[in-house]
XYZ file of C-alpha atoms in Angstrom:
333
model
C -19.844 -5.493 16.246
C -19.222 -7.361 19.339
C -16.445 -9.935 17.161
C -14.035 -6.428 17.448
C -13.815 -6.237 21.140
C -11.484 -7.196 23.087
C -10.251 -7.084 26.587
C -6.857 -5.048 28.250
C -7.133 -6.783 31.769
C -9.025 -10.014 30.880
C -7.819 -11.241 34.418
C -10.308 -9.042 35.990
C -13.214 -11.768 35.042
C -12.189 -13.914 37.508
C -14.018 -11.394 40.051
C -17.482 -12.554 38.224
C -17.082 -15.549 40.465
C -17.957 -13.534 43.651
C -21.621 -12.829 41.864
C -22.661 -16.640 42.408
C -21.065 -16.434 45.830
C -23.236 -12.885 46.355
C -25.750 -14.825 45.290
C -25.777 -18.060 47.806
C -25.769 -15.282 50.741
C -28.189 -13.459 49.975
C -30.354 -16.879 49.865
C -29.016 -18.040 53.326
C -29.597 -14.633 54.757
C -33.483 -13.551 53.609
C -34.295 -17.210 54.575
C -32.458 -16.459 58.369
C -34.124 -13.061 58.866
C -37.787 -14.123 57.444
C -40.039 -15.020 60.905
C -42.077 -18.445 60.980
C -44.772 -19.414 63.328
C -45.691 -22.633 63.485
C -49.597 -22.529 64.222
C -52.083 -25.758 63.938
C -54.907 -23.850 61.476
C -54.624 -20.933 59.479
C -58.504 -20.461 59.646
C -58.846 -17.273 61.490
C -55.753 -15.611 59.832
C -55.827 -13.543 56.819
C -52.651 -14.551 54.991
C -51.709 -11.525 52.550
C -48.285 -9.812 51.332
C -48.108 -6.861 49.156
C -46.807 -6.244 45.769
C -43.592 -3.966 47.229
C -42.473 -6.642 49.730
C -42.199 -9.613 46.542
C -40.067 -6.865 44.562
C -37.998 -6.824 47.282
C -35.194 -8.582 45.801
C -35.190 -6.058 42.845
C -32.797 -4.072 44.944
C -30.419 -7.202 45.325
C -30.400 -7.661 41.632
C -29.640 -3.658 41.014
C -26.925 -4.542 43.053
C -25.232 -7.250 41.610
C -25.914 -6.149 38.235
C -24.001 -3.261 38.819
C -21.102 -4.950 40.129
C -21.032 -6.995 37.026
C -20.484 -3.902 34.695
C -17.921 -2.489 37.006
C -15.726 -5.902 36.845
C -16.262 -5.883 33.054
C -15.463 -2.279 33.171
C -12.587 -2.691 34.860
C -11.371 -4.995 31.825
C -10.844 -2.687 29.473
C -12.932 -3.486 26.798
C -11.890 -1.821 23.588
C -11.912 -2.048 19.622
C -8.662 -2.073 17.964
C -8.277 -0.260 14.423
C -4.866 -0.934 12.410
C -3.950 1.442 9.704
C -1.006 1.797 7.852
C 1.442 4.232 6.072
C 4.313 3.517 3.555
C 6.921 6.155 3.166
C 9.703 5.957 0.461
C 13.160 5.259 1.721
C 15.428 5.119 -1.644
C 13.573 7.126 -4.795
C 14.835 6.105 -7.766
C 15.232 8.853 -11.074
C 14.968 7.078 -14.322
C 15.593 8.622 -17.538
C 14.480 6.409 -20.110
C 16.758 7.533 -23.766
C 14.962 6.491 -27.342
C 16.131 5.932 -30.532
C 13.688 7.051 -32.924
C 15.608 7.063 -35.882
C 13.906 5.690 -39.518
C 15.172 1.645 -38.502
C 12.882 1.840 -35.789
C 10.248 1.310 -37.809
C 11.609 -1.673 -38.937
C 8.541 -4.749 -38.633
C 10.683 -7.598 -36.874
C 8.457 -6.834 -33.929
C 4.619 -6.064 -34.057
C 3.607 -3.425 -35.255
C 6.765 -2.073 -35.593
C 9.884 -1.721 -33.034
C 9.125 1.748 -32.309
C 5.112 1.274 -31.413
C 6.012 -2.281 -29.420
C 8.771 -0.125 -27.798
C 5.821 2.315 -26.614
C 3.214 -0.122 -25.211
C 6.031 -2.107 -23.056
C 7.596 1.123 -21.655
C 4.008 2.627 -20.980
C 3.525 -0.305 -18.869
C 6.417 0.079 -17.188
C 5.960 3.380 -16.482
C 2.935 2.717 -14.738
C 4.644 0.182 -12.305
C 7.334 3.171 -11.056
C 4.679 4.486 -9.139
C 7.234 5.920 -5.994
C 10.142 6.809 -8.704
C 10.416 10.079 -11.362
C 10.557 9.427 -14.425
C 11.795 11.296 -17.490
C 12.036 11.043 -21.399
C 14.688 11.726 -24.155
C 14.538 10.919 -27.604
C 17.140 10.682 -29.679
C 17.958 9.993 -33.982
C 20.936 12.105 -35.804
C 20.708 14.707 -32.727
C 18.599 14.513 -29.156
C 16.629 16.559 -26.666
C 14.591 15.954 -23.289
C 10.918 15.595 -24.383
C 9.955 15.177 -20.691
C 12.244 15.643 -17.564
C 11.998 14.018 -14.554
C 8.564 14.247 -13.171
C 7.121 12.040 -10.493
C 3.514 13.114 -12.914
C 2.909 9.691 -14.449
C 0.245 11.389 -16.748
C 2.656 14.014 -18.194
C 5.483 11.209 -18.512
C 2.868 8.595 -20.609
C 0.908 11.491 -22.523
C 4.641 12.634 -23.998
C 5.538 8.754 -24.700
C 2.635 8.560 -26.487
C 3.776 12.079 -29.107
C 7.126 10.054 -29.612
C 7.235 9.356 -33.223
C 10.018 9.253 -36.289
C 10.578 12.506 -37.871
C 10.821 14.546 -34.535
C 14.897 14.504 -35.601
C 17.029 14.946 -38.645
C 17.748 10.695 -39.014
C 20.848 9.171 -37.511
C 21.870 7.037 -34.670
C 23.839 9.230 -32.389
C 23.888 7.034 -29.227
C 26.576 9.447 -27.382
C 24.062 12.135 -27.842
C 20.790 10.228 -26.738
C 23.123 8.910 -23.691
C 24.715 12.371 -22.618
C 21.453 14.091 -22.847
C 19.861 11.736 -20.778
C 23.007 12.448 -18.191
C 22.431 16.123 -18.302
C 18.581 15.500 -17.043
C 20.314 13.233 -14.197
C 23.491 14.571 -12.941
C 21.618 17.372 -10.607
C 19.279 14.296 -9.111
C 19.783 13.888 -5.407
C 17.911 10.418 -5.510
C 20.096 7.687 -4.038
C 19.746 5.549 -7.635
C 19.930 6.842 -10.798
C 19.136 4.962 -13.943
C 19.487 5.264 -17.557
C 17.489 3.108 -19.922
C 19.014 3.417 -23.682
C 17.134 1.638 -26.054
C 18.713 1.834 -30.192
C 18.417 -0.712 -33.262
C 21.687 0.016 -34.770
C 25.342 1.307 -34.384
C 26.791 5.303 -33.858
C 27.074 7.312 -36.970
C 25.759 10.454 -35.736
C 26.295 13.550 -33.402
C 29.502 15.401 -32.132
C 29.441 13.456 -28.687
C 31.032 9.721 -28.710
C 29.123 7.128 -26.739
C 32.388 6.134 -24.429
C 32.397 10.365 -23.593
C 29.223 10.395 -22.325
C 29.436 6.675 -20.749
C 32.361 8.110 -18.775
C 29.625 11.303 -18.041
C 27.427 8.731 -16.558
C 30.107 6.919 -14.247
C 31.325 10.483 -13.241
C 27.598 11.568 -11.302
C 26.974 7.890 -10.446
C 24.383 6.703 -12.849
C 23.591 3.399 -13.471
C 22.769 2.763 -17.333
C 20.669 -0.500 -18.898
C 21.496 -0.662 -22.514
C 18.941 -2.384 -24.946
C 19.300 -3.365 -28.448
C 15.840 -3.884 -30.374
C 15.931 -6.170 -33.430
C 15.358 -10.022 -34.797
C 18.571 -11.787 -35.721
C 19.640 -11.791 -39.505
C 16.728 -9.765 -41.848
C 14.037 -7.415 -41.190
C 11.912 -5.584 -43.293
C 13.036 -1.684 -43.063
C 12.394 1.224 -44.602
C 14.897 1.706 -47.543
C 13.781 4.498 -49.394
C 10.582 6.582 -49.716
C 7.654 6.284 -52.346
C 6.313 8.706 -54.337
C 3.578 9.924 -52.097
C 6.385 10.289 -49.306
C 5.577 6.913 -47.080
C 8.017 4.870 -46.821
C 9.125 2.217 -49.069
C 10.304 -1.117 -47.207
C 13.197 -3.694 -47.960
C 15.208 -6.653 -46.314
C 17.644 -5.291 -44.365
C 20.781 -6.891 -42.123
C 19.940 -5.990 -38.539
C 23.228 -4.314 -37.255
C 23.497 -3.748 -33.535
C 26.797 -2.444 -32.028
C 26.705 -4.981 -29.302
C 30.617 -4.995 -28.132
C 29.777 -0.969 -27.507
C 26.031 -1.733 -25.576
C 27.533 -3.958 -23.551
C 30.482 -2.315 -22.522
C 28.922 1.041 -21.586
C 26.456 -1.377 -19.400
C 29.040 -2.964 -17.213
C 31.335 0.335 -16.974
C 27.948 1.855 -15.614
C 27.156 -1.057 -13.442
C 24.059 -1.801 -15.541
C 23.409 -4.175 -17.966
C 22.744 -5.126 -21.575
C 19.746 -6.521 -22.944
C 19.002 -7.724 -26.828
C 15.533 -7.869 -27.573
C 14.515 -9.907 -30.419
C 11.056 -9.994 -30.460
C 8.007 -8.530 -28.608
C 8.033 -10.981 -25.523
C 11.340 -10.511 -25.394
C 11.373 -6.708 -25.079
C 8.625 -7.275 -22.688
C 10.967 -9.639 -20.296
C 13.287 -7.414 -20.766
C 11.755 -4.323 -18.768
C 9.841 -6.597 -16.335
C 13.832 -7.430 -15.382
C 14.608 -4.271 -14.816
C 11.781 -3.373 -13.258
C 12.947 -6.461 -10.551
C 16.442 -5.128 -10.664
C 15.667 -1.430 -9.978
C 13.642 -2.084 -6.705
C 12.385 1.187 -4.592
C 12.453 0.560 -0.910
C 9.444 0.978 0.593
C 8.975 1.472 3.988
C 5.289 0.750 5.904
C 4.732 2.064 9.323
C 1.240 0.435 10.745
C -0.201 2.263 13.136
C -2.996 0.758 16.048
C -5.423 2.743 17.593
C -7.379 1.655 20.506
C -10.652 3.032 21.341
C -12.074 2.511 25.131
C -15.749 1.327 25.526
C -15.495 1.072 29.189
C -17.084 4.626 30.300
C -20.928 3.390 28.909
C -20.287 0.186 31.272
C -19.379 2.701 33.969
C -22.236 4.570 33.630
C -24.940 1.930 33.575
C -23.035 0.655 36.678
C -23.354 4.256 39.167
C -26.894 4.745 37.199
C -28.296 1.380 38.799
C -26.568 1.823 41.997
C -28.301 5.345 41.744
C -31.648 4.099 41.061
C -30.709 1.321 43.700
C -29.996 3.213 46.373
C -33.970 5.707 45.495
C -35.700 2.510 45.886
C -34.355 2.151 48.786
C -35.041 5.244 50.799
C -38.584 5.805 48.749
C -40.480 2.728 47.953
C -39.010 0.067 49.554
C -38.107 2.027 52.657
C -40.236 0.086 55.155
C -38.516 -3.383 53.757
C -35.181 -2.267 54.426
């Protein structure tokens, strides 16, 4: 308890040295006003005092003692509680765009692209803790599953329902892009971010990617393209077996890199290829670095006075002090 005080007028503790001072007179002036009688034989005399005049001093002591919680008093003591409160300065609205088209099921990464694609973005989802976050998935045609919701719980429960088959298949990345510009280009946020994530090239949808790239630089919004898949051959669905699940072949991994990369750096975003799981992983902890909300703390210190109690116990023994003196130790006086 007593390692959280501390003192507002510490200087004040230099008056303690009058109590030693006090102390010396009142010595040098009991001894002055006490009587002697020097006498040859005491036999004769009966020497007595009484209990009142040896407590005598008691009033001294009320005395001082009170002075000492009035200089300590007069200190300031107090406790000193810090608290603090961050407040958002720059939100950020990401929409995060999906290809979920057959490829993505492709087993270059573990389990396959589409399920490693899950766990890393749920992760990252759960960092964005200050920023709204919405989803749109995209194949042969698009729509928002989730719009922009600062509701982490609604944004992860809908990642989770993200599977192949929600679409007629395709890659239409001028779709997946323009829907995901349509979710932003209301957003008042200072930063707005596209993530578009696909494992192949265009050959789907009535929009073309550059279209809806120039969409994105129109309302200011910043897009990080990603292309998911090993170099050379991965296994991929290539047709479908008799019981309908998929039946899987060595496939070419085709990206349309030149296109990824220049709708990045017209956006003033990047491009990312992500080979393998660790490398997807990297991938959105660099974003997540790049696309830093500012945070601002305000710290707050409260002080709380515990000089009143010291006041108190100083009038209440110069109160009982000063009964003492006109009752019981009236005659002393």
């Amino acid at each position: 308890m007593l390692e959280n005080i501390q003192f507002a007028n510490p200087y004040f503790f230099w008056l303690l040295l009058a109590l030693p001072i006090a102390i010396i007179w009142y010595i040098f002036k009991h001894k002055k006003e006490t009587a002697s009688i020097k006498v040859s034989s005491l036999k004769g005399f009966k020497v007595s005092s009484s209990f009142l005049s040896r407590l005598k001093p008691l009033i001294f002591i009320l005395r001082l003692l009170a002075l000492a919680f009035f200089i300590v008093a007069l200190s300031r003591p107090q406790t000193k509680d810090i608290s603090s409160r961050t407040k958002t300065t720059k939100g950020i609205d990401i929409v995060m765009a999906i290809d979920v088209s057959s490829s993505m099921l492709a087993k270059d990464l573990k389990p396959n692209r589409l399920s490693a694609l899950k766990e890393v973005a749920s992760d990252f989802i759960k960092e964005r803790v200050s920023d709204r976050i919405g989803l749109v998935v995209y194949s042969g045609e698009s729509f928002t599953k989730t719009p922009i919701t600062s509701d982490k719980s609604i944004v992860l429960n809908a990642l989770r329902q993200v599977n192949y088959g929600l679409l007629e298949d395709g890659t239409a990345i001028g779709m997946g892009l323009a829907t995901a510009v349509n979710r932003l280009k209301e957003s008042k946020a200072k930063s707005k971010v596209i993530i578009l994530l696909t494992d192949g090239v265009n050959n789907a949808g009535f929009i073309e990617p550059q279209t809806a790239a120039g969409l994105a630089i129109e309302f200011g919004i910043k897009v990080y393209t990603i292309g998911i898949g090993t170099n050379g051959m991965a296994l991929t669905p290539i047709a479908y077996n008799l019981d309908g699940s998929f039946k899987y072949g060595l496939r070419e991994v085709e990206i349309d890199e030149d296109l990824l990369q220049k709708i990045a750096d017209e956006t003033g975003g990047r491009y990312f290829r992500a080979t393998n799981n660790k490398k997807l992983e990297e991938i959105y902890g660099e974003i997540n670095k790049l696309e830093k909300t500012e945070v601002e703390e305000f710290k707050y210190t409260k002080y709380e006075e515990k000089f009143r109690p010291l006041v108190l116990l100083g009038l209440g023994l110069i109160l009982l002090e000063f009964l003492l003196r006109n009752t019981l130790f009236r005659s002393f006086v």
